Amino acid sequence: MDVVTDNFRHEKVQRFEEFVDRRLKPDLVHAIAERDKVFEQQKVFSDLRRNIENLEKNSITNVRTLVNLGSEVYVQGDVPDTRSIFVDIGLGFHVEFTWSEALKFISLKEERLTRQIEEYTQLIASIKAQIKLVCEGIRELLQLPAERTVEERVF
Amino acid sequence: MVLKHLRPLQVHFSPASEQAVGVRGGLWVLSSSSLSTSRLPLKVDWLILEVSREASLPSEVVRSKPPICEAEVEGSQSGVIMESGRVKGTVTSLASLFPAQDARKAASRVQDAISEKQRELEQLRGFITDNDNLIKLVQKLPEELHHEVMVPFGKAAFFPGRLIHTNEFLVLLGEGYYAERTSKQTAEILKRRGKALDSQVDSLKAMMDNLKAEASFFDATASEAEDGLVEIKEEYVEENFCEQESTSGVNKQDVPSVSGVDKAKIAEIDAEYARMMARFDELEKEEELAAANGNKSDDEDEEEKGTQNQSLERFYGDKQSLSKGSTSTWPRDENVSSKELLNKYQKQQEASTNPSNCSGLSVQTSPKEDVTSGNNSLTESQRVINPNPAAKSVTFAEVKEKNQTLPPSTNQAFTGSIIERPPIIPKTSKQETETTLQPSGSQPSKPVSRFKMQRR
């Protein structure tokens, strides 16, 4: 009898562990990576916004830049008219904007990106909670004493 | 691995037997169905050498050895190979050393490493193609004065613009340093980078080849372990070496026993020794004859010594053929013994035991002189032993001088000393002396007195 229950319990624990290792943890990693991507995008657009604001403030109409050809080889590039700017709106499409239009789009985009980040953060939190839950379940199955929470020092 | 040794041996020795066959000389040949299917092409040189040495021995020697023993290995996971009750080696199944599972695991791990390297290689290949494209681009750009392009502005935006100064490139040299180069120069820099990439690809390929070989080895090991291949280990004891040691030991014992004349030891000496003695007797007879011919000058004595040397050498040659397998070791032994003898001379040990100790003789034997002179039989027996006493005494003195002045490494000194060894003579030649001459209580002290006689 004992042996049977032991076997059963062992099997269950194993299944739980597998669930944590093969499902929850990869999910967590994936979610974190996605959120990082969004963070990056957010940074790109905030940079772009700052740059455009800079151009606006200084009313720069033509720009000389260095264009990266790859492998850190640069050629000089000349932009005769900076008033029209092509902004990536996603899925490989670029739209020609004026500065004010671009700034409007960028603020919309940033808003969306922050929402996405929030979603991802929620997702990550829930995954972490699930992992914790399953771990607790395993602990109960094994009838181990509850983990003692280390008392945090108050500085 | 010891296992690898088995295959070449199997080819040489027992092509079709179903058992493990022990071969003398620290070798074991295993031929079973599993072994014959094993595809290990490795050769081990020393084993083959050993085999050839074995094969080149005189047939007589081989016959004199205990019959080749056979050990049943099949079916047993591990065991011990015995020869005449002595543990010769151990038999261990490969599976116990390298479980097939572990081998498979190792192989899969190596496979993972290979796939990782493969990814790296693909990445490198991508770099190379990028580099090639860039070279083409850099070479093409100066063809036009300017190019209409979209100039990137940040990562997410472009300006419509154009490339100007198309023959001026800013190239990163590394560590944040940039150099302004023309199109040609830039292309050269990029080509050099391409070469570096190529060499990286080559090294990566070599590593992958190594890993692949490793993986195949692990796979082979696993399959062999599953097949039930057996590993046979035996301590490599160089039997020849042992024999040589023992013989030399005998020799060493002989030299002192010559002085000590231990009857018990003589009893132990085998037919080989008897033959040796017979040879000595022959030599004795020759000497006797020579002595009968009358006095000889020193030169003649020298000549005789030469002949003696030859005969001795012949004798040793005989002994060589007799000795089991240890052919090449004999000269060294002789040297050793000779050195010992000479050292003895220098130390001037008891003259009574060793007649060739000239220096001690005069003092020690002076009281015995009377005895010898008084006893005819004794003197005669002495004469038998030392055919031409006068000449001998001279030579002995010479030898002694040499010993004292020169290091005891010269061959001649050694041969002379060996010839003069008195103790051998009393052992077996006693009968002869007794038969031909009056029986005398030939004792170890005799030689001394004889020497004295010679001096007189």
Coordinates of C-alpha atoms in Angstrom, one line a residue:
Chain A
M1 CA 0.0 0.0 0.0
D2 CA 2.7 2.4 1.1
V3 CA 4.8 1.4 -1.8
V4 CA 1.9 2.1 -4.2
T5 CA 1.2 5.5 -2.8
D6 CA 4.9 6.2 -2.8
N7 CA 5.2 5.3 -6.4
F8 CA 2.2 7.4 -7.2
R9 CA 3.5 10.4 -5.3
H10 CA 6.9 10.0 -7.0
E11 CA 5.3 9.9 -10.4
K12 CA 3.3 13.0 -9.6
V13 CA 6.3 14.9 -8.4
Q14 CA 8.1 14.0 -11.5
R15 CA 5.3 15.2 -13.7
F16 CA 5.2 18.5 -11.8
E17 CA 8.9 19.0 -12.1
E18 CA 8.7 18.2 -15.8
F19 CA 6.0 20.8 -16.2
V20 CA 8.1 23.4 -14.5
D21 CA 11.2 22.6 -16.4
R22 CA 9.8 22.0 -19.9
R23 CA 6.9 24.4 -20.0
L24 CA 7.0 27.2 -17.4
K25 CA 10.7 28.0 -17.5
P26 CA 11.0 28.2 -21.3
D27 CA 7.9 30.3 -21.3
L28 CA 9.4 32.6 -18.8
V29 CA 12.6 32.9 -20.7
H30 CA 10.7 33.6 -23.9
A31 CA 8.5 36.3 -22.3
I32 CA 11.6 38.0 -20.8
A33 CA 13.3 38.0 -24.2
E34 CA 10.2 39.5 -25.9
R35 CA 10.0 42.2 -23.3
D36 CA 13.6 43.1 -23.8
K37 CA 12.9 43.5 -27.5
V38 CA 10.1 45.9 -26.8
F39 CA 12.4 47.8 -24.5
E40 CA 14.9 48.1 -27.3
Q41 CA 12.2 49.4 -29.6
Q42 CA 11.1 51.9 -27.0
K43 CA 14.7 53.2 -26.7
V44 CA 15.0 53.4 -30.5
F45 CA 11.8 55.5 -30.8
S46 CA 12.7 57.7 -27.9
D47 CA 16.1 58.4 -29.5
L48 CA 14.4 59.2 -32.8
R49 CA 12.0 61.5 -31.0
R50 CA 14.9 63.3 -29.3
N51 CA 16.8 63.6 -32.6
I52 CA 13.8 65.0 -34.4
E53 CA 13.1 67.5 -31.6
N54 CA 16.8 68.5 -31.9
L55 CA 16.5 69.1 -35.6
E56 CA 13.4 71.1 -35.0
K57 CA 14.9 73.1 -32.3
N58 CA 18.0 74.0 -34.3
S59 CA 16.0 74.1 -37.6
I60 CA 18.6 72.0 -39.4
T61 CA 17.6 71.4 -43.0
N62 CA 20.6 69.5 -44.4
V63 CA 22.7 66.9 -42.6
R64 CA 26.1 65.3 -43.3
T65 CA 26.4 61.9 -41.7
L66 CA 28.5 58.8 -41.9
V67 CA 26.7 55.8 -43.3
N68 CA 27.7 52.4 -42.1
L69 CA 28.2 50.0 -45.0
G70 CA 28.8 47.1 -42.7
S71 CA 31.9 45.8 -40.9
E72 CA 32.4 49.3 -39.5
V73 CA 33.2 50.8 -42.9
Y74 CA 31.7 54.3 -43.2
V75 CA 31.0 56.5 -46.1
Q76 CA 29.9 60.1 -45.9
G77 CA 26.2 60.7 -46.6
D78 CA 24.6 63.9 -47.4
V79 CA 20.9 64.7 -46.7
P80 CA 19.9 67.8 -48.6
D81 CA 16.5 68.1 -47.1
T82 CA 15.7 66.8 -43.7
R83 CA 12.1 68.0 -43.6
S84 CA 10.7 64.8 -44.9
I85 CA 11.6 61.7 -42.9
F86 CA 10.7 58.1 -43.5
V87 CA 9.8 56.3 -40.3
D88 CA 9.5 52.5 -39.8
I89 CA 6.0 51.8 -38.8
G90 CA 6.5 48.1 -38.5
L91 CA 6.3 45.0 -40.8
G92 CA 8.9 46.6 -43.1
F93 CA 6.8 49.6 -44.0
H94 CA 8.2 53.1 -44.0
V95 CA 6.0 56.1 -44.1
E96 CA 7.1 59.5 -45.2
F97 CA 6.4 62.1 -42.4
T98 CA 7.0 65.6 -41.7
W99 CA 8.6 66.4 -38.4
S100 CA 5.4 67.1 -36.6
E101 CA 3.7 64.0 -38.1
A102 CA 6.6 61.9 -37.1
L103 CA 6.5 63.2 -33.5
K104 CA 2.8 62.4 -33.3
F105 CA 3.4 58.9 -34.6
I106 CA 6.3 58.3 -32.3
S107 CA 4.3 59.3 -29.2
L108 CA 1.5 56.9 -30.3
K109 CA 4.1 54.2 -30.9
E110 CA 5.7 54.8 -27.5
E111 CA 2.4 54.5 -25.8
R112 CA 1.8 51.2 -27.4
L113 CA 5.2 50.0 -26.6
T114 CA 4.7 50.9 -22.9
R115 CA 1.5 49.0 -22.9
Q116 CA 3.2 46.0 -24.4
I117 CA 5.9 46.2 -21.8
E118 CA 3.3 46.2 -19.1
E119 CA 1.6 43.1 -20.6
Y120 CA 4.9 41.3 -20.8
T121 CA 5.7 42.2 -17.2
Q122 CA 2.3 40.8 -16.2
L123 CA 2.9 37.6 -18.1
I124 CA 6.3 37.2 -16.6
A125 CA 4.9 37.7 -13.1
S126 CA 2.2 35.1 -13.6
I127 CA 4.6 32.6 -15.0
K128 CA 6.9 33.1 -12.0
A129 CA 3.8 32.7 -9.7
Q130 CA 2.9 29.4 -11.5
I131 CA 6.4 28.1 -11.0
K132 CA 6.3 29.0 -7.3
L133 CA 2.9 27.3 -7.0
V134 CA 4.0 24.1 -8.6
C135 CA 7.1 24.1 -6.4
E136 CA 4.9 24.4 -3.4
G137 CA 2.8 21.6 -4.6
I138 CA 5.9 19.4 -5.0
R139 CA 7.0 20.4 -1.5
E140 CA 3.6 19.4 -0.1
L141 CA 3.7 16.1 -1.9
L142 CA 7.0 15.3 -0.4
Q143 CA 5.8 16.5 2.9
L144 CA 8.8 18.7 3.5
P145 CA 8.6 21.6 6.0
A146 CA 7.8 24.9 4.5
E147 CA 10.7 27.0 3.5
R148 CA 11.6 29.4 6.1
T149 CA 11.6 32.9 4.7
V150 CA 14.8 34.5 5.5
E151 CA 14.1 37.5 7.6
E152 CA 15.3 40.5 5.7
R153 CA 17.6 42.8 7.6
V154 CA 16.4 46.3 8.1
F155 CA 19.1 48.7 7.5
Chain B
M1 CA 44.3 0.5 -24.4
V2 CA 45.5 -3.0 -24.0
L3 CA 42.7 -4.2 -26.2
K4 CA 44.1 -2.6 -29.2
H5 CA 47.2 -4.8 -29.0
L6 CA 45.2 -7.9 -29.5
R7 CA 44.5 -7.5 -33.2
P8 CA 47.9 -7.6 -34.7
L9 CA 48.8 -10.4 -32.5
Q10 CA 45.8 -12.4 -33.5
V11 CA 46.9 -12.0 -37.0
H12 CA 50.3 -13.3 -36.2
F13 CA 49.6 -16.2 -34.0
S14 CA 46.3 -17.9 -33.8
P15 CA 44.1 -17.0 -36.8
A16 CA 41.2 -19.3 -36.1
S17 CA 41.2 -20.4 -32.5
E18 CA 38.2 -19.8 -30.4
Q19 CA 40.1 -19.3 -27.1
A20 CA 42.4 -17.0 -25.5
V21 CA 45.9 -18.2 -26.0
G22 CA 48.7 -17.1 -23.7
V23 CA 51.9 -16.6 -25.4
R24 CA 55.1 -16.6 -23.5
G25 CA 56.9 -13.4 -23.1
G26 CA 54.2 -11.3 -21.5
L27 CA 51.9 -11.6 -24.4
W28 CA 48.4 -12.7 -24.6
V29 CA 46.5 -13.3 -27.7
L30 CA 42.8 -13.3 -27.7
S31 CA 40.8 -14.4 -30.6
S32 CA 37.1 -14.8 -30.3
S33 CA 34.3 -14.0 -32.6
S34 CA 33.8 -10.6 -31.0
L35 CA 37.4 -9.7 -31.5
S36 CA 37.6 -10.7 -35.1
T37 CA 34.7 -8.5 -35.8
S38 CA 36.2 -5.6 -34.0
R39 CA 37.5 -3.0 -36.4
L40 CA 40.3 -1.5 -34.5
P41 CA 43.1 -0.9 -36.9
L42 CA 45.7 0.1 -34.3
K43 CA 49.1 -1.5 -34.2
V44 CA 51.3 -1.6 -31.3
D45 CA 55.0 -1.8 -32.1
W46 CA 56.4 -3.2 -28.9
L47 CA 54.1 -6.1 -29.0
I48 CA 55.1 -7.0 -32.5
L49 CA 58.7 -6.6 -31.6
E50 CA 58.2 -9.0 -28.7
V51 CA 56.6 -11.4 -31.0
S52 CA 59.4 -11.3 -33.5
R53 CA 62.0 -11.8 -30.8
E54 CA 60.0 -14.8 -29.6
A55 CA 59.9 -16.2 -33.1
S56 CA 63.6 -15.7 -33.7
L57 CA 64.6 -17.8 -30.7
P58 CA 66.2 -21.1 -31.4
S59 CA 63.7 -23.9 -31.6
E60 CA 65.4 -25.7 -28.8
V61 CA 64.8 -22.9 -26.5
V62 CA 61.2 -22.7 -27.4
R63 CA 60.8 -26.4 -26.9
S64 CA 62.3 -26.3 -23.5
K65 CA 59.7 -23.9 -22.3
P66 CA 56.5 -25.0 -20.6
P67 CA 53.8 -25.7 -23.1
I68 CA 51.7 -22.8 -24.1
C69 CA 48.8 -22.6 -21.7
E70 CA 45.3 -21.8 -22.7
A71 CA 42.7 -20.0 -20.7
E72 CA 39.0 -20.2 -21.1
V73 CA 37.8 -16.8 -21.4
E74 CA 34.5 -17.1 -23.3
G75 CA 31.5 -16.8 -21.2
S76 CA 33.3 -15.4 -18.2
Q77 CA 32.8 -11.7 -17.5
S78 CA 36.2 -11.4 -15.8
G79 CA 38.8 -13.8 -14.7
V80 CA 42.4 -14.5 -14.1
I81 CA 44.8 -16.1 -16.5
M82 CA 47.0 -18.6 -14.8
E83 CA 50.2 -20.3 -16.0
S84 CA 51.5 -23.1 -13.9
G85 CA 49.7 -21.7 -10.9
R86 CA 51.1 -18.3 -11.3
V87 CA 48.8 -15.3 -12.0
K88 CA 49.6 -14.1 -15.4
G89 CA 47.0 -11.5 -16.0
T90 CA 43.4 -10.5 -15.6
V91 CA 40.5 -10.7 -18.0
T92 CA 38.0 -7.9 -17.7
S93 CA 35.0 -7.5 -20.0
L94 CA 35.0 -4.1 -21.6
A95 CA 31.5 -3.5 -20.6
S96 CA 32.5 -3.4 -16.9
L97 CA 35.1 -0.8 -17.7
F98 CA 33.1 1.3 -20.1
P99 CA 29.4 0.7 -19.8
A100 CA 27.8 0.9 -23.1
Q101 CA 25.3 3.5 -21.8
D102 CA 28.1 5.8 -20.6
A103 CA 29.8 5.5 -23.9
R104 CA 26.7 6.3 -25.7
K105 CA 26.1 9.3 -23.5
A106 CA 29.6 10.5 -24.1
A107 CA 29.1 10.1 -27.8
S108 CA 25.9 12.1 -27.7
R109 CA 27.7 14.8 -25.7
V110 CA 30.3 15.0 -28.4
Q111 CA 27.6 15.2 -31.0
D112 CA 26.2 18.2 -29.2
A113 CA 29.6 19.8 -29.3
I114 CA 29.8 19.1 -33.0
S115 CA 26.5 20.7 -33.7
E116 CA 27.5 23.8 -31.7
K117 CA 30.7 24.0 -33.7
Q118 CA 28.5 23.6 -36.8
R119 CA 26.5 26.7 -35.8
E120 CA 29.7 28.6 -35.3
L121 CA 30.9 27.6 -38.6
E122 CA 27.7 28.8 -40.3
Q123 CA 28.0 32.1 -38.5
L124 CA 31.5 32.4 -39.8
R125 CA 30.4 31.6 -43.3
G126 CA 27.8 34.4 -43.0
F127 CA 30.6 36.8 -42.0
I128 CA 32.6 35.7 -45.0
T129 CA 29.8 36.3 -47.4
D130 CA 29.0 39.6 -45.9
N131 CA 32.7 40.5 -46.2
D132 CA 32.8 39.5 -49.8
N133 CA 29.7 41.6 -50.6
L134 CA 31.2 44.6 -48.8
I135 CA 34.4 44.3 -50.8
K136 CA 32.4 44.3 -54.0
L137 CA 30.4 47.3 -52.8
V138 CA 33.5 49.2 -51.7
Q139 CA 35.1 48.6 -55.1
K140 CA 31.9 49.7 -56.9
L141 CA 31.1 52.8 -55.0
P142 CA 33.9 55.1 -56.5
E143 CA 32.5 54.4 -60.0
E144 CA 29.9 57.1 -59.4
L145 CA 30.4 60.5 -57.9
H146 CA 27.4 60.1 -55.6
H147 CA 24.7 57.5 -55.0
E148 CA 21.1 58.2 -54.2
V149 CA 20.3 56.2 -51.0
M150 CA 18.2 56.3 -48.0
V151 CA 20.4 57.6 -45.2
P152 CA 19.6 55.9 -42.0
F153 CA 18.7 58.2 -39.2
G154 CA 18.7 56.2 -36.0
K155 CA 17.4 52.6 -36.3
A156 CA 13.9 53.3 -37.2
A157 CA 14.0 56.2 -39.7
F158 CA 15.6 57.3 -42.9
F159 CA 16.2 60.4 -44.8
P160 CA 16.2 60.5 -48.5
G161 CA 19.8 61.4 -49.4
R162 CA 22.9 60.4 -51.2
L163 CA 26.4 59.1 -50.6
I164 CA 29.1 61.7 -51.4
H165 CA 32.9 61.5 -51.5
T166 CA 32.6 57.9 -52.6
N167 CA 36.3 57.3 -52.6
E168 CA 36.7 58.1 -49.0
F169 CA 36.0 55.4 -46.4
L170 CA 36.4 55.5 -42.7
V171 CA 37.5 52.0 -41.6
L172 CA 37.5 50.8 -38.0
L173 CA 40.9 49.5 -37.2
G174 CA 39.9 48.3 -33.7
E175 CA 39.9 49.7 -30.2
G176 CA 38.0 52.7 -31.4
Y177 CA 40.6 53.8 -34.0
Y178 CA 39.4 54.7 -37.4
A179 CA 41.5 55.3 -40.6
E180 CA 40.5 57.1 -43.7
R181 CA 41.2 55.0 -46.7
T182 CA 40.5 55.0 -50.4
S183 CA 38.4 52.3 -52.0
K184 CA 41.4 50.2 -53.0
Q185 CA 43.0 50.4 -49.6
T186 CA 39.7 49.5 -47.9
A187 CA 39.2 46.6 -50.2
E188 CA 42.7 45.3 -49.2
I189 CA 41.9 45.7 -45.5
L190 CA 38.7 43.8 -46.0
K191 CA 40.5 41.0 -48.0
R192 CA 42.9 40.6 -45.1
R193 CA 40.0 40.3 -42.8
G194 CA 38.5 37.7 -45.1
K195 CA 41.7 35.7 -44.9
A196 CA 41.6 35.7 -41.1
L197 CA 38.0 34.5 -41.3
D198 CA 39.1 31.7 -43.7
S199 CA 41.8 30.5 -41.2
Q200 CA 39.2 30.5 -38.5
V201 CA 36.9 28.4 -40.6
D202 CA 39.8 26.0 -41.2
S203 CA 40.6 25.6 -37.5
L204 CA 37.0 25.1 -36.8
K205 CA 36.8 22.4 -39.4
A206 CA 39.8 20.7 -37.9
M207 CA 38.2 20.8 -34.5
M208 CA 35.0 19.3 -35.9
D209 CA 37.0 16.5 -37.5
N210 CA 38.6 15.8 -34.2
L211 CA 35.2 15.8 -32.5
K212 CA 33.8 13.5 -35.1
A213 CA 36.7 11.0 -34.7
E214 CA 36.0 11.2 -30.9
A215 CA 32.3 10.5 -31.4
S216 CA 33.0 7.6 -33.7
F217 CA 35.5 6.2 -31.2
F218 CA 32.9 6.4 -28.4
D219 CA 30.4 4.8 -30.7
A220 CA 32.8 2.0 -31.5
T221 CA 33.5 1.6 -27.8
A222 CA 29.9 1.4 -27.0
S223 CA 29.2 -1.2 -29.7
E224 CA 32.2 -3.2 -28.6
A225 CA 31.0 -3.1 -25.0
E226 CA 27.7 -4.4 -26.2
D227 CA 29.4 -7.1 -28.2
G228 CA 31.0 -8.3 -25.0
L229 CA 34.6 -7.6 -25.9
V230 CA 37.1 -8.5 -23.3
E231 CA 40.1 -6.7 -22.1
I232 CA 43.1 -8.7 -21.2
K233 CA 45.8 -7.2 -19.0
E234 CA 49.0 -8.7 -18.0
E235 CA 51.9 -7.2 -16.3
Y236 CA 54.8 -6.9 -18.7
V237 CA 57.5 -8.9 -17.1
E238 CA 60.5 -9.2 -19.4
E239 CA 61.4 -12.8 -18.9
N240 CA 64.6 -12.5 -20.7
F241 CA 65.6 -9.8 -18.4
C242 CA 64.7 -12.0 -15.4
E243 CA 66.7 -14.9 -16.8
Q244 CA 69.6 -12.7 -17.4
E245 CA 69.3 -11.5 -13.8
S246 CA 69.2 -15.0 -12.5
T247 CA 72.1 -16.1 -14.6
S248 CA 74.2 -13.2 -13.6
G249 CA 73.3 -13.9 -10.1
V250 CA 74.5 -17.4 -10.5
N251 CA 77.6 -16.0 -12.0
K252 CA 78.2 -13.7 -9.1
Q253 CA 77.6 -16.5 -6.7
D254 CA 80.0 -18.6 -8.6
V255 CA 82.8 -16.2 -8.4
P256 CA 82.7 -16.0 -4.6
S257 CA 81.8 -19.7 -4.3
V258 CA 85.0 -20.3 -6.2
S259 CA 86.7 -19.1 -3.2
G260 CA 84.3 -20.5 -0.8
V261 CA 83.8 -23.9 -2.4
D262 CA 80.4 -24.6 -1.1
K263 CA 79.6 -28.2 -1.6
A264 CA 75.9 -27.7 -1.2
K265 CA 75.9 -25.2 -4.0
I266 CA 77.7 -27.5 -6.3
A267 CA 75.0 -30.0 -5.7
E268 CA 72.5 -27.6 -6.9
I269 CA 74.3 -26.8 -10.1
D270 CA 72.5 -28.3 -13.0
A271 CA 73.7 -30.0 -16.1
E272 CA 74.6 -26.7 -17.6
Y273 CA 77.1 -26.2 -14.9
A274 CA 78.4 -29.7 -15.3
R275 CA 79.1 -29.0 -18.9
M276 CA 80.9 -25.9 -17.9
M277 CA 83.0 -27.9 -15.6
A278 CA 83.8 -30.4 -18.2
R279 CA 85.0 -27.6 -20.4
F280 CA 87.2 -26.4 -17.6
D281 CA 88.6 -29.9 -17.2
E282 CA 89.5 -29.9 -20.8
L283 CA 91.3 -26.7 -20.4
E284 CA 93.1 -28.1 -17.4
K285 CA 94.3 -31.0 -19.4
E286 CA 95.6 -28.7 -22.1
E287 CA 97.4 -26.7 -19.5
E288 CA 98.9 -29.8 -18.0
L289 CA 100.2 -30.8 -21.3
A290 CA 101.6 -27.5 -21.9
A291 CA 103.3 -27.7 -18.5
A292 CA 104.7 -31.0 -19.4
N293 CA 106.4 -29.5 -22.4
G294 CA 108.7 -27.7 -20.0
N295 CA 109.5 -24.2 -19.1
K296 CA 108.1 -21.5 -21.2
S297 CA 109.2 -18.0 -21.7
D298 CA 107.0 -15.1 -20.8
D299 CA 106.0 -14.5 -24.4
E300 CA 105.0 -18.1 -24.8
D301 CA 103.0 -17.8 -21.7
E302 CA 101.3 -14.8 -23.1
E303 CA 100.4 -16.8 -26.2
E304 CA 99.0 -19.5 -24.1
K305 CA 96.9 -17.0 -22.4
G306 CA 95.6 -16.0 -25.7
T307 CA 94.6 -19.5 -26.5
Q308 CA 93.0 -19.8 -23.2
N309 CA 91.1 -16.8 -23.8
Q310 CA 89.8 -18.2 -27.1
S311 CA 88.8 -21.4 -25.5
L312 CA 87.1 -19.5 -22.8
E313 CA 85.3 -17.5 -25.3
R314 CA 84.3 -20.7 -27.0
F315 CA 83.0 -22.0 -23.8
Y316 CA 81.0 -18.9 -23.2
G317 CA 79.7 -19.2 -26.7
D318 CA 78.5 -22.7 -25.8
K319 CA 76.9 -21.4 -22.7
Q320 CA 75.2 -18.7 -24.7
S321 CA 73.5 -21.2 -26.9
L322 CA 72.6 -23.1 -23.8
S323 CA 71.1 -20.2 -22.0
K324 CA 67.5 -19.7 -22.6
G325 CA 67.0 -16.7 -24.9
S326 CA 69.3 -14.5 -23.1
T327 CA 71.9 -14.3 -25.9
S328 CA 72.8 -10.7 -25.9
T329 CA 73.2 -10.3 -22.2
W330 CA 76.2 -12.5 -21.7
P331 CA 79.0 -10.2 -22.5
R332 CA 77.7 -7.7 -20.0
D333 CA 77.6 -10.4 -17.3
E334 CA 81.2 -11.2 -18.0
N335 CA 82.1 -7.7 -17.7
V336 CA 80.4 -7.5 -14.4
S337 CA 82.0 -10.5 -13.1
S338 CA 85.4 -9.4 -14.3
K339 CA 85.0 -6.1 -12.6
E340 CA 84.1 -7.9 -9.4
L341 CA 87.1 -10.0 -9.6
L342 CA 89.4 -7.1 -10.3
N343 CA 87.9 -5.2 -7.4
K344 CA 88.6 -8.2 -5.3
Y345 CA 92.1 -8.1 -6.4
Q346 CA 92.4 -4.6 -5.4
K347 CA 90.9 -5.2 -2.1
Q348 CA 93.4 -8.0 -1.6
Q349 CA 91.1 -10.3 0.1
E350 CA 92.1 -13.4 1.7
A351 CA 94.9 -15.0 -0.3
S352 CA 94.0 -18.4 0.9
T353 CA 90.7 -18.5 -0.9
N354 CA 91.9 -16.7 -4.0
P355 CA 95.3 -17.7 -5.3
S356 CA 95.4 -14.9 -7.8
N357 CA 95.8 -12.4 -5.0
C358 CA 99.5 -12.0 -5.4
S359 CA 100.1 -9.3 -2.9
G360 CA 98.6 -11.1 0.1
L361 CA 100.3 -14.3 -0.8
S362 CA 103.8 -13.7 0.3
V363 CA 102.8 -12.7 3.8
Q364 CA 100.0 -15.2 4.4
T365 CA 101.4 -18.2 2.8
S366 CA 104.9 -18.1 4.2
P367 CA 104.1 -20.4 7.0
K368 CA 102.3 -22.8 4.7
E369 CA 105.3 -23.0 2.4
D370 CA 106.8 -25.6 4.6
V371 CA 103.8 -27.6 4.5
T372 CA 103.6 -27.6 0.8
S373 CA 107.2 -28.3 0.4
G374 CA 106.9 -31.1 2.8
N375 CA 103.9 -32.6 1.0
N376 CA 104.7 -33.9 -2.4
S377 CA 101.2 -34.8 -3.3
L378 CA 100.1 -31.4 -2.7
T379 CA 102.6 -29.8 -4.9
E380 CA 101.8 -32.2 -7.7
S381 CA 98.1 -31.5 -7.5
Q382 CA 99.0 -27.9 -7.6
R383 CA 100.9 -28.5 -10.7
V384 CA 98.0 -30.1 -12.3
I385 CA 96.0 -27.1 -11.6
N386 CA 98.6 -24.7 -12.7
P387 CA 100.6 -26.2 -15.5
N388 CA 103.6 -23.8 -15.7
P389 CA 103.9 -22.3 -12.3
A390 CA 106.9 -20.1 -13.0
A391 CA 105.4 -18.4 -16.0
K392 CA 102.1 -18.0 -14.2
S393 CA 103.6 -16.3 -11.3
V394 CA 105.1 -13.7 -13.6
T395 CA 101.8 -13.1 -15.4
F396 CA 100.0 -12.8 -12.1
A397 CA 102.4 -10.2 -11.0
E398 CA 101.7 -8.3 -14.1
V399 CA 98.0 -8.6 -13.8
K400 CA 98.2 -7.4 -10.3
E401 CA 100.2 -4.4 -11.3
K402 CA 97.7 -3.6 -13.9
N403 CA 95.0 -3.9 -11.4
Q404 CA 96.6 -1.5 -9.1
T405 CA 97.5 1.1 -11.6
L406 CA 94.7 0.9 -14.1
P407 CA 91.0 0.9 -13.6
P408 CA 89.7 -2.6 -13.8
S409 CA 88.0 -2.3 -17.1
T410 CA 90.5 -3.8 -19.5
N411 CA 89.4 -6.9 -21.1
Q412 CA 92.7 -8.7 -20.9
A413 CA 93.0 -8.3 -17.2
F414 CA 89.6 -9.6 -16.8
T415 CA 90.1 -12.7 -18.9
G416 CA 93.3 -13.5 -17.2
S417 CA 91.7 -13.3 -13.8
I418 CA 88.8 -15.5 -14.8
I419 CA 91.2 -18.1 -16.1
E420 CA 93.1 -18.1 -12.9
R421 CA 90.0 -18.7 -10.9
P422 CA 91.1 -21.6 -8.8
P423 CA 87.9 -22.6 -7.0
I424 CA 86.3 -24.0 -10.1
I425 CA 89.1 -26.3 -10.6
P426 CA 89.0 -28.1 -7.3
K427 CA 85.2 -28.7 -7.7
T428 CA 85.0 -31.0 -10.6
S429 CA 88.6 -31.6 -11.5
K430 CA 89.2 -33.2 -8.2
Q431 CA 88.5 -36.6 -9.5
E432 CA 90.9 -36.2 -12.2
T433 CA 93.6 -35.0 -9.9
E434 CA 92.8 -37.8 -7.6
T435 CA 93.0 -40.3 -10.4
T436 CA 96.1 -39.1 -12.1
L437 CA 97.9 -38.1 -9.0
Q438 CA 97.9 -39.1 -5.4
P439 CA 94.7 -38.2 -3.6
S440 CA 95.3 -35.2 -1.5
G441 CA 93.0 -33.4 0.8
S442 CA 92.6 -30.7 -1.7
Q443 CA 91.4 -27.8 0.4
P444 CA 90.7 -24.3 -0.4
S445 CA 93.9 -23.3 1.2
K446 CA 95.8 -25.3 -1.3
P447 CA 95.9 -22.7 -4.1
V448 CA 97.7 -20.4 -1.8
S449 CA 100.4 -22.8 -1.2
R450 CA 100.6 -23.6 -4.8
F451 CA 101.1 -20.0 -5.5
K452 CA 103.8 -20.0 -3.1
M453 CA 105.4 -22.9 -4.9
Q454 CA 105.2 -21.0 -8.1
R455 CA 106.9 -18.1 -6.5
R456 CA 109.7 -20.3 -5.4

